[in-house]
mmCIF file of C-alpha atoms in Angstrom:
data_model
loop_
_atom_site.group_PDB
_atom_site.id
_atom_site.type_symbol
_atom_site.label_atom_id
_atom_site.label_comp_id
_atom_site.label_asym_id
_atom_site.label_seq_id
_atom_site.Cartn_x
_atom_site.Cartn_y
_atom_site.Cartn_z
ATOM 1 C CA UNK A 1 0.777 12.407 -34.592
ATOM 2 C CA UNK A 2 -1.894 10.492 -32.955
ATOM 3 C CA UNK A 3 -0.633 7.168 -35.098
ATOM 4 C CA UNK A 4 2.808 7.681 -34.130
ATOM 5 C CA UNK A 5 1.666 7.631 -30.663
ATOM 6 C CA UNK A 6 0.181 4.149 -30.959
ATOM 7 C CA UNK A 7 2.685 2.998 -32.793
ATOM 8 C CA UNK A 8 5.211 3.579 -29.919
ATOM 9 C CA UNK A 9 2.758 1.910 -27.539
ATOM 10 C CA UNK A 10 2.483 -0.722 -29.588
ATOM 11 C CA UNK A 11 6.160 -1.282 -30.176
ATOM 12 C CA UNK A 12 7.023 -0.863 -26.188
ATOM 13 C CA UNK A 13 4.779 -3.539 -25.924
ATOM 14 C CA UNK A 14 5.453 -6.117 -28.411
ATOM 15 C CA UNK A 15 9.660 -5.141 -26.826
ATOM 16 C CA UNK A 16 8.468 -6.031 -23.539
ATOM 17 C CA UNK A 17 6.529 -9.035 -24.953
ATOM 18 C CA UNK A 18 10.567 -10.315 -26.701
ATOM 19 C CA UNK A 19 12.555 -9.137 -23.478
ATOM 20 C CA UNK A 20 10.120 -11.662 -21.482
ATOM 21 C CA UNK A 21 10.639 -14.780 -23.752
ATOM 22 C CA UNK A 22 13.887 -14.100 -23.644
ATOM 23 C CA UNK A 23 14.742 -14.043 -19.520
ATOM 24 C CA UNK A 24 15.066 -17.280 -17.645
ATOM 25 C CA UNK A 25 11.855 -18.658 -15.954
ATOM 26 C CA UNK A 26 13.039 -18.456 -12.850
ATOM 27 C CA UNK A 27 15.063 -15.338 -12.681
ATOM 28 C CA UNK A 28 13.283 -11.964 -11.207
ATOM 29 C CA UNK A 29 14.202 -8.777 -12.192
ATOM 30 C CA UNK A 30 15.783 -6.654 -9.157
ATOM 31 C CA UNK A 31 13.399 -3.719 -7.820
ATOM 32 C CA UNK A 32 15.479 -1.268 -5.739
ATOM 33 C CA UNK A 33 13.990 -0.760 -2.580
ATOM 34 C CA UNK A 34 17.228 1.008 -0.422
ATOM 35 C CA UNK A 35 14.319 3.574 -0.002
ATOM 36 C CA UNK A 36 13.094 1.424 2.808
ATOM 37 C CA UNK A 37 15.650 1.205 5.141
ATOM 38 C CA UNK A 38 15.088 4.651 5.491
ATOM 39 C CA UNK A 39 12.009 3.855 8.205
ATOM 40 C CA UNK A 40 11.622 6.967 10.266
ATOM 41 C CA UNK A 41 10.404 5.245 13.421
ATOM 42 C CA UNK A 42 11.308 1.505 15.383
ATOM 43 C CA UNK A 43 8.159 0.421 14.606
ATOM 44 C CA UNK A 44 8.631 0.716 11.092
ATOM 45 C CA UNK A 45 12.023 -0.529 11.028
ATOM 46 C CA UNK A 46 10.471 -4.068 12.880
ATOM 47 C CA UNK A 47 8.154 -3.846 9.528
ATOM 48 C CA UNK A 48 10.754 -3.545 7.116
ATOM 49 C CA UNK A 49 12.390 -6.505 8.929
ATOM 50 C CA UNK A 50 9.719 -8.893 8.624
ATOM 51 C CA UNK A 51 9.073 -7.625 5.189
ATOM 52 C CA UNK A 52 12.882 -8.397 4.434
ATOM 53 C CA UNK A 53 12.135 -12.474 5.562
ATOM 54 C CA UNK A 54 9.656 -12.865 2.563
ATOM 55 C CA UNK A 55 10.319 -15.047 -0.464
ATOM 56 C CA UNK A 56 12.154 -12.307 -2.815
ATOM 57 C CA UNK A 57 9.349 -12.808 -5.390
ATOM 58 C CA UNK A 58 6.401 -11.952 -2.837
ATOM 59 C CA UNK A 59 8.984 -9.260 -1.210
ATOM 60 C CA UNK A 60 9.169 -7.847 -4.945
ATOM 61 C CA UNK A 61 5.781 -7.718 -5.151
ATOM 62 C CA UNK A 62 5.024 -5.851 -2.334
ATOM 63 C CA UNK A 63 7.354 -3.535 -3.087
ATOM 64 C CA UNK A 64 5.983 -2.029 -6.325
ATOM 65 C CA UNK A 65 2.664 -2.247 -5.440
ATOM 66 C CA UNK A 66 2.779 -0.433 -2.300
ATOM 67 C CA UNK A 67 5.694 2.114 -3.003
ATOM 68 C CA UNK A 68 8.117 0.445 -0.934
ATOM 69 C CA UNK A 69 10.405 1.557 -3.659
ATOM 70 C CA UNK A 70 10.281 5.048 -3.335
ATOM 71 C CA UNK A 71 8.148 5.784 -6.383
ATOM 72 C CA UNK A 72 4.557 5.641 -6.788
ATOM 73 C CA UNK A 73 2.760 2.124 -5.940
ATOM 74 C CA UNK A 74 2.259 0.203 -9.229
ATOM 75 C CA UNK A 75 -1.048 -0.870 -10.230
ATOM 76 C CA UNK A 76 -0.903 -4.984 -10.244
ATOM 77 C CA UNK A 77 -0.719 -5.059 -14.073
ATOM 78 C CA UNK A 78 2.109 -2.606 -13.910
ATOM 79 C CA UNK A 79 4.239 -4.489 -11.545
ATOM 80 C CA UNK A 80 3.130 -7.574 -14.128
ATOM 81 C CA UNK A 81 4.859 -5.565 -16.630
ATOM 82 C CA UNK A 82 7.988 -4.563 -14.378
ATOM 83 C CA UNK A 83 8.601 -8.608 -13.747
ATOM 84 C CA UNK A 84 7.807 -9.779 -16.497
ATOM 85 C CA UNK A 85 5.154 -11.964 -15.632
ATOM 86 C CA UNK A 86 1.514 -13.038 -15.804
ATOM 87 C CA UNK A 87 -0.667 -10.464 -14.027
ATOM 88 C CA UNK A 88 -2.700 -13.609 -12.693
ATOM 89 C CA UNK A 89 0.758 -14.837 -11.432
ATOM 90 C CA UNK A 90 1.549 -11.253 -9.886
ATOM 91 C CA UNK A 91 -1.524 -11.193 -8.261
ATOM 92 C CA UNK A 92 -1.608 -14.643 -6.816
ATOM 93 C CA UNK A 93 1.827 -14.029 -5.255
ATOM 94 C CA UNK A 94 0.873 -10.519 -4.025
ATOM 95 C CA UNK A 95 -2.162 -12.562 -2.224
ATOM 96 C CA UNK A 96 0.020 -15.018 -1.083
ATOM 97 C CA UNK A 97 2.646 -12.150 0.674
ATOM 98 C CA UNK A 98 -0.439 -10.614 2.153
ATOM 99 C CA UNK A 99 -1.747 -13.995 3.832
ATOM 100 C CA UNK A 100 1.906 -14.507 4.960
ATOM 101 C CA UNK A 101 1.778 -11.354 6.660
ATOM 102 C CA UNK A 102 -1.502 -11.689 8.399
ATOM 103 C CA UNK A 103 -1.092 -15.246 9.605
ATOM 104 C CA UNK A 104 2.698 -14.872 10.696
ATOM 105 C CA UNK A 105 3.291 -14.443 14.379
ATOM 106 C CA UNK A 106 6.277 -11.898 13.902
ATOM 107 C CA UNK A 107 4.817 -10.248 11.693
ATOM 108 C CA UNK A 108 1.595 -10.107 13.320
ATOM 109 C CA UNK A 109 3.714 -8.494 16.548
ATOM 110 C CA UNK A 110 5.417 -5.747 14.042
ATOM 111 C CA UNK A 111 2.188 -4.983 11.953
ATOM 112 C CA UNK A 112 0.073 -4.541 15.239
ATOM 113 C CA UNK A 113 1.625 -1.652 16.883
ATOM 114 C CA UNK A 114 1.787 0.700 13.608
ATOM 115 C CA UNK A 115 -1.792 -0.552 13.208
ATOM 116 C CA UNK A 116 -3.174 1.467 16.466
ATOM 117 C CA UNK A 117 -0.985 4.101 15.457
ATOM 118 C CA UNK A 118 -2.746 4.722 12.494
ATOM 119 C CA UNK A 119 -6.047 3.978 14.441
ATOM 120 C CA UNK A 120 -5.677 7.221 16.414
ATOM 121 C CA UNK A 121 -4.372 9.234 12.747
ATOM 122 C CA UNK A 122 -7.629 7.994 11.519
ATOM 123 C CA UNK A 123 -9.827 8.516 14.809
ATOM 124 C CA UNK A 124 -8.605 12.271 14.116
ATOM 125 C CA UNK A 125 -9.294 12.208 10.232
ATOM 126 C CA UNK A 126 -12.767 10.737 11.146
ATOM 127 C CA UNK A 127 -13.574 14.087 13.245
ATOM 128 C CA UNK A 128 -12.852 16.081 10.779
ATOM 129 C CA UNK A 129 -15.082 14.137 8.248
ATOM 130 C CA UNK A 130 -18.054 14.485 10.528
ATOM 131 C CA UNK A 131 -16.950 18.378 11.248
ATOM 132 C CA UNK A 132 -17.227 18.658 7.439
ATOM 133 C CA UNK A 133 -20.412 16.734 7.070
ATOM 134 C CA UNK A 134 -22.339 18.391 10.024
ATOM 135 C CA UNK A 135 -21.110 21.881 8.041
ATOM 136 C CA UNK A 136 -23.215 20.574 4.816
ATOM 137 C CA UNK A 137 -19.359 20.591 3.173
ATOM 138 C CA UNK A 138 -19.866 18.837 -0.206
ATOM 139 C CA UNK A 139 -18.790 15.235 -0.371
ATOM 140 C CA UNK A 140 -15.802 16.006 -2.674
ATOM 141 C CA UNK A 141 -14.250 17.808 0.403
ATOM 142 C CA UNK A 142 -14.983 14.797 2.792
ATOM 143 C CA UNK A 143 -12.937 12.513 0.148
ATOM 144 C CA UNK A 144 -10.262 15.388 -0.028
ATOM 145 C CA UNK A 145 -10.043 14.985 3.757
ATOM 146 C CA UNK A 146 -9.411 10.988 3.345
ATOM 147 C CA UNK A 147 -7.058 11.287 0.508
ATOM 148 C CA UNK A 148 -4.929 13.964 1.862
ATOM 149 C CA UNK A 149 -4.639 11.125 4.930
ATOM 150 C CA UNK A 150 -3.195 8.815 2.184
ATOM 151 C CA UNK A 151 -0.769 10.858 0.542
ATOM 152 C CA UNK A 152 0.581 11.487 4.258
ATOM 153 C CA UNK A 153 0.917 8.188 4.662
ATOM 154 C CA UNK A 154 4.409 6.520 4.506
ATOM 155 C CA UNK A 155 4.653 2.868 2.064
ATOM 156 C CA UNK A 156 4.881 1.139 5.178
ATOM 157 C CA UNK A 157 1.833 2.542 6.497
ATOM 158 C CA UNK A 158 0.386 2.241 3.897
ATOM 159 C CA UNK A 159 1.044 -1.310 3.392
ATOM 160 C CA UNK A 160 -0.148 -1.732 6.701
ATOM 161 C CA UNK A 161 -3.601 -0.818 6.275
ATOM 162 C CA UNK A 162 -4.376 -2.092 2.933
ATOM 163 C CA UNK A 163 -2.060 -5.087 3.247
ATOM 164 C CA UNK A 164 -1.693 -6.153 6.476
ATOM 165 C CA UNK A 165 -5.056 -4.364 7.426
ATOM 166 C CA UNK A 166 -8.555 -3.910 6.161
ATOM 167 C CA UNK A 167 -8.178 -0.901 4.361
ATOM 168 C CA UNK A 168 -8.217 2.422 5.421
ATOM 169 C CA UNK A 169 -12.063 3.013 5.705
ATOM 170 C CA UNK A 170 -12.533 -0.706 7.500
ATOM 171 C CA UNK A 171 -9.812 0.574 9.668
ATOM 172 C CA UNK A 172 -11.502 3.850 10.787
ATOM 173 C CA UNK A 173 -14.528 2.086 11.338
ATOM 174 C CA UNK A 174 -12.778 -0.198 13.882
ATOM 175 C CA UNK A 175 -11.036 2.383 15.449
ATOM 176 C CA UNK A 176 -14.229 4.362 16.165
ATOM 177 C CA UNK A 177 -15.660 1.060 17.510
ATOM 178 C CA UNK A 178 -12.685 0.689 19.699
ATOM 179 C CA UNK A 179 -12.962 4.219 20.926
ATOM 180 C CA UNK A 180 -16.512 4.034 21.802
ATOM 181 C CA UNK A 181 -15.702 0.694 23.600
ATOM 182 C CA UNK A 182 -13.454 3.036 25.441
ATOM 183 C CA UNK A 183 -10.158 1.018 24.009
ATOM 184 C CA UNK A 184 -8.721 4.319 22.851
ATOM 185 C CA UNK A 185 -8.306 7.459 24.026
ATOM 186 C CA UNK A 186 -9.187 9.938 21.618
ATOM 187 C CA UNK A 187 -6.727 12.225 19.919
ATOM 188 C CA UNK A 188 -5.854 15.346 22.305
ATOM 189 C CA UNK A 189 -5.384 18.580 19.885
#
């Protein structure tokens, strides 16, 4: 059973390896991402835009890797796989879409404002990290904390602080330096 297991894997791969030689160089598969116009709030929407402006390839990119899609993100090798290309071409072009986003001027003004948004979300996670550490609460529970803060998180938030931002821990971190600069306000319960 365990043979026949590899054997599929092996066979899915050495398909996918045919199906690329045979597609066009230039031609990218479509990834369906209807899921995004679905942005609950304005600021979001203004995201979406400026994510609808990029080349389709870095766009596509994007897109699986952050769940713009509606699914899951994709690992870079995965979204590789779902082109058809190189993972050191996937990634390069990922990189590329990210340095378009965080040197553009429109997207820098539609990135910005979901970026203190998430600032306070975090400012509030942060508490209740340092409620849980000052209770002796086992790390485990602190990293439950933060990753129950990513699941909540839509693709375009979450795009925008591990794309367009520096990640969500870098981006707590500034937002408690902000706060104690007295730049924000802190969350009101």
């Amino acid at each position: 059973m365990f043979a026949d297991t590899i054997l599929s894997k092996v066979d899915k791969v050495v398909r996918g390896i045919l199906l690329r030689a045979e597609r066009p160089e230039g031609e990218i598969p479509a990834v369906n991402c209807t899921h995004m116009d679905e942005a609950e709030s304005a600021t979001e929407r203004a995201c979406v835009a400026v994510l609808r402006t990029l080349p389709e390839d870095e766009f596509q990119i994007l897109a699986l890797t952050y769940g713009l899609t509606g699914k899951a993100p994709k690992p870079p090798h995965r979204a590789a796989d779902i082109l058809g290309w190189g993972l050191a071409r996937t990634m390069t072009i990922g990189e590329g879409a990210l340095l378009h986003l965080r040197n553009n001027a429109d997207s820098r003004a539609a990135f910005e404002p979901l970026l203190i948004a998430l600032h306070l979300r975090l400012l509030d996670v942060a508490e209740r990290i340092c409620e849980l550490r000052l209770s002796g609460a086992p790390r485990r529970l602190r990293d439950e904390e933060l990753n129950q803060f990513w699941r909540a998180l839509s693709p375009v938030e979450r795009l925008c602080l591990r794309g367009y931002g520096t990640g969500e821990r870098n981006e707590m971190q500034r937002a408690l330096e902000k706060r104690a600069a007295g730049l924000i306000r802190p969350p009101i319960h």
